[in-house]
Short mmCIF file of C-alpha atoms and ligand atoms in Angstrom, two decimals:
data_model
loop_
_atom_site.label_atom_id
_atom_site.label_comp_id
_atom_site.label_asym_id
_atom_site.label_seq_id
_atom_site.Cartn_x
_atom_site.Cartn_y
_atom_site.Cartn_z
CA MET A 3 -0.03 -0.02 0.06
CA VAL A 4 1.28 3.37 -0.91
CA ILE A 5 0.95 5.91 2.07
CA PRO A 6 0.06 9.47 0.72
CA ILE A 7 2.46 12.00 2.03
CA ASP A 8 1.87 15.49 3.24
CA LYS A 9 4.60 17.72 2.11
CA ILE A 10 5.73 20.73 4.37
CA ALA A 11 7.64 23.87 3.40
CA ILE A 12 9.13 25.64 6.45
CA PHE A 13 9.65 29.50 6.21
CA ALA A 14 12.16 30.84 8.54
CA SER A 15 14.30 34.00 8.93
CA GLY A 16 16.92 33.20 11.62
CA THR A 17 18.15 30.51 13.80
CA GLY A 18 15.55 27.99 13.09
CA SER A 19 15.55 26.14 16.31
CA ASN A 20 11.80 25.46 15.81
CA ALA A 21 12.57 24.36 12.28
CA LYS A 22 15.05 22.02 13.58
CA LYS A 23 12.70 20.42 16.06
CA ILE A 24 10.09 20.03 13.30
CA ILE A 25 12.48 18.38 11.06
CA GLN A 26 13.71 15.99 13.77
CA HIS A 27 10.09 15.17 14.72
CA CYS A 28 8.80 14.59 11.33
CA SER A 29 11.79 12.31 10.33
CA ASP A 30 10.05 9.59 12.24
CA ILE A 31 6.55 10.14 10.74
CA PRO A 32 6.23 8.33 7.23
CA GLU A 33 3.21 10.49 6.26
CA ILE A 34 4.83 13.74 6.64
CA GLU A 35 7.95 15.08 4.73
CA ILE A 36 9.77 18.41 5.15
CA ALA A 37 10.16 18.96 1.50
CA MET A 38 11.76 22.47 1.34
CA VAL A 39 13.01 25.13 3.72
CA LEU A 40 12.79 28.80 2.54
CA SER A 41 14.41 31.92 4.05
CA ASN A 42 14.60 35.59 3.31
CA ARG A 43 18.31 35.61 4.59
CA PRO A 44 20.88 33.86 2.57
CA ASN A 45 23.03 33.07 5.71
CA ALA A 46 20.24 32.18 8.00
CA LYS A 47 21.31 29.20 10.30
CA VAL A 48 18.10 27.41 9.28
CA LEU A 49 19.42 26.92 5.66
CA GLN A 50 22.46 25.08 6.97
CA THR A 51 20.24 22.91 9.13
CA ALA A 52 18.12 22.03 6.15
CA THR A 53 21.05 21.20 3.92
CA GLU A 54 22.56 18.99 6.85
CA ASN A 55 19.28 17.10 6.64
CA ASN A 56 19.23 16.84 2.91
CA ILE A 57 16.27 19.25 2.46
CA PRO A 58 16.29 21.50 -0.59
CA THR A 59 16.47 25.22 0.30
CA LYS A 60 15.50 28.53 -1.22
CA VAL A 61 16.46 32.08 -0.70
CA LEU A 62 13.68 34.39 -1.24
CA ASP A 63 14.11 37.66 -3.04
CA ARG A 64 11.85 40.39 -1.61
CA ASN A 65 10.67 41.88 -5.11
CA THR A 66 9.73 38.47 -6.45
CA PHE A 67 8.06 37.43 -3.26
CA TYR A 68 5.87 40.53 -3.19
CA GLN A 69 5.51 41.38 -6.91
CA SER A 70 4.86 38.09 -8.50
CA SER A 71 3.13 34.81 -7.65
CA ASP A 72 5.94 32.67 -9.15
CA LEU A 73 6.47 31.08 -5.73
CA VAL A 74 3.06 29.36 -5.81
CA GLU A 75 4.00 27.56 -8.98
CA GLU A 76 7.26 26.34 -7.47
CA LEU A 77 5.62 25.21 -4.24
CA LYS A 78 3.00 23.52 -6.21
CA LYS A 79 5.45 21.89 -8.38
CA ALA A 80 7.05 20.49 -5.39
CA GLU A 81 3.68 19.28 -4.35
CA ILE A 82 3.78 21.27 -1.05
CA ASP A 83 0.71 20.99 1.04
CA TRP A 84 1.54 22.97 4.12
CA LEU A 85 3.51 26.12 4.76
CA ILE A 86 4.94 26.32 8.20
CA LEU A 87 6.30 29.71 9.47
CA ALA A 88 8.84 29.33 12.24
CA GLY A 89 10.36 32.75 12.86
CA PHE A 90 9.55 34.09 9.44
CA LEU A 91 9.66 37.86 9.50
CA TRP A 92 8.02 38.81 6.28
CA LEU A 93 4.24 39.38 6.01
CA VAL A 94 2.76 36.65 3.84
CA PRO A 95 1.33 38.08 0.75
CA PRO A 96 -2.35 37.60 -0.18
CA TYR A 97 -1.63 35.39 -3.25
CA LEU A 98 0.07 32.89 -1.02
CA ILE A 99 -2.81 32.84 1.49
CA GLU A 100 -5.28 32.37 -1.32
CA ALA A 101 -3.17 29.43 -2.73
CA TYR A 102 -3.07 27.67 0.62
CA PRO A 103 -6.25 28.42 2.55
CA ASN A 104 -6.07 27.05 6.14
CA LYS A 105 -2.77 25.47 5.38
CA ILE A 106 -0.43 28.13 6.57
CA LEU A 107 0.61 27.95 10.23
CA ASN A 108 2.67 30.36 12.42
CA ILE A 109 4.08 30.42 15.91
CA HIS A 110 4.23 33.50 17.95
CA PRO A 111 6.06 33.82 21.40
CA ALA A 112 3.34 35.22 23.29
CA LEU A 113 -0.39 34.65 24.26
CA LEU A 114 -2.17 36.22 21.31
CA PRO A 115 -4.26 38.46 20.90
CA LYS A 116 -2.01 40.44 23.21
CA PHE A 117 1.54 41.25 22.36
CA GLY A 118 1.24 40.63 18.57
CA GLY A 119 1.20 42.74 15.48
CA LYS A 120 3.73 44.44 13.22
CA GLY A 121 7.18 44.82 14.87
CA MET A 122 6.37 42.53 17.65
CA TYR A 123 8.95 39.72 17.27
CA GLY A 124 11.86 38.28 19.15
CA ALA A 125 12.99 40.15 22.27
CA ARG A 126 10.64 42.92 21.82
CA VAL A 127 7.71 40.55 22.49
CA HIS A 128 9.32 39.38 25.84
CA GLN A 129 10.24 42.85 26.90
CA ALA A 130 6.53 43.96 26.36
CA VAL A 131 5.25 41.04 28.38
CA PHE A 132 7.82 41.81 31.11
CA GLU A 133 6.87 45.60 31.17
CA ALA A 134 3.19 44.66 31.30
CA ASN A 135 3.78 42.75 34.51
CA GLN A 136 2.19 39.64 33.14
CA GLN A 137 1.98 36.49 35.25
CA GLN A 138 1.90 34.09 32.35
CA SER A 139 3.17 33.86 28.85
CA GLY A 140 3.53 31.15 26.20
CA PRO A 141 3.38 30.51 22.56
CA THR A 142 0.43 30.69 20.26
CA ILE A 143 0.20 28.58 17.22
CA HIS A 144 -2.34 30.17 14.71
CA TYR A 145 -3.49 30.10 11.05
CA VAL A 146 -1.93 32.90 8.96
CA ASN A 147 -4.13 35.49 7.35
CA ALA A 148 -3.13 38.91 5.77
CA HIS A 149 -2.34 40.48 9.03
CA TYR A 150 0.52 40.06 11.40
CA ASP A 151 -0.58 37.50 14.22
CA GLU A 152 -4.31 37.83 13.65
CA GLY A 153 -5.24 34.47 12.09
CA ALA A 154 -7.42 32.07 14.12
CA ILE A 155 -5.71 30.53 17.05
CA ILE A 156 -5.10 26.86 17.02
CA PHE A 157 -3.13 26.30 20.14
CA GLN A 158 -1.70 27.96 23.22
CA ALA A 159 0.59 26.71 25.98
CA THR A 160 1.30 28.75 29.12
CA CYS A 161 4.23 29.09 31.56
CA GLN A 162 4.28 31.11 34.75
CA ILE A 163 6.37 34.18 35.10
CA THR A 164 7.88 34.64 38.52
CA PRO A 165 8.60 38.09 40.11
CA THR A 166 12.37 37.59 39.44
CA ASP A 167 12.08 36.53 35.85
CA GLN A 168 13.79 38.90 33.43
CA PRO A 169 12.68 39.19 29.66
CA GLU A 170 15.48 36.71 28.83
CA ASP A 171 14.05 34.22 31.43
CA ILE A 172 10.54 34.64 29.78
CA ALA A 173 12.02 34.05 26.37
CA LYS A 174 13.66 30.83 27.49
CA LYS A 175 10.48 29.46 28.99
CA VAL A 176 8.44 30.32 25.99
CA LEU A 177 10.97 28.83 23.57
CA GLN A 178 10.98 25.66 25.44
CA LEU A 179 7.25 25.31 25.09
CA GLU A 180 7.48 26.08 21.36
CA HIS A 181 9.95 23.33 20.87
CA GLN A 182 7.76 20.98 22.92
CA TYR A 183 4.40 21.65 21.09
CA TYR A 184 4.91 23.03 17.61
CA PRO A 185 6.05 19.77 16.05
CA ILE A 186 3.21 17.68 17.70
CA VAL A 187 0.49 20.32 16.84
CA ILE A 188 1.70 20.24 13.26
CA GLU A 189 1.51 16.58 13.17
CA SER A 190 -1.94 16.19 14.76
CA LEU A 191 -3.32 19.02 12.47
CA ILE A 192 -2.01 17.29 9.33
CA LYS A 193 -3.29 13.89 10.43
CA LYS A 194 -6.71 15.34 11.40
CA ASN A 195 -6.94 16.91 7.97
CA ARG A 196 -6.14 13.63 6.37
CA SER A 197 -8.84 11.71 8.25
CA ILE A 198 -11.50 14.32 7.33
CA LYS A 199 -10.28 14.06 3.65
CA SER A 200 -10.58 10.34 3.63
CA THR A 201 -14.01 10.34 5.46
CA LYS A 202 -15.25 12.80 2.80
CA LYS A 203 -14.16 10.25 0.14
CA VAL A 204 -15.90 7.30 1.80
CA LEU A 205 -19.06 9.38 2.20
CA GLN A 206 -19.05 10.43 -1.47
C1 LIG B 5 10.18 31.98 18.02
O1 LIG B 5 10.22 32.57 19.12
C2 LIG B 5 8.94 32.01 17.34
O2 LIG B 5 7.80 32.05 18.19
C3 LIG B 5 8.89 33.42 16.49
O3 LIG B 5 10.31 33.40 16.10
C4 LIG B 5 11.16 32.71 16.97
C5 LIG B 5 11.83 31.76 16.08
O4 LIG B 5 12.89 31.10 16.76
N1 LIG B 5 7.92 33.39 15.49
P1 LIG B 5 13.84 30.05 15.98
O5 LIG B 5 14.41 30.63 14.85
O6 LIG B 5 13.00 28.96 15.73
O7 LIG B 5 14.84 29.73 17.11
#
């Protein structure tokens, strides 16, 4: 029996510690393949990680990304089913959202809808959480729409912030939860979609 495979393209701008966890996790799942890693930064560490794992990479050019929809053709040619953003800093253009409805996910390092939006990334997010004296933080995994951090929320995990925690401590706690949950949330969402698809086929 041939098992149909769901193919993922990971989009990341930097270190790619989440991307690495996703790659490691999915290497043991026969139905899921990380088929491409894309970055807007040619020397992003995530591209190195991809190459070490024999995953094809692509560096995005800003003009092409925003002024043409060539990327869709390339992704479809590679039979990509899901786009997973893991620390990708560019706003996803409408043509890509239309081509992959409910198939683009992002992870944000705070409990949305608070502490999100344009310019809210990296250390800035944890600084804002710290300054707002929050007692909890944690990652949010959500669908991507045309606005930064506004798509429907799929999953959140929380950690406690103690009175002595500095922004760097909050960042560490949140990142640990990201690594723990992003790969399994991706896996379960993909598998859930597959079972919905096959149920529909049986009912037809
Ligand atoms: C993570 O904190 C994620 O929530 C945010 O960007 C960061 C990426 O970190 N979107 P890494 O590159 O995966 O280490």
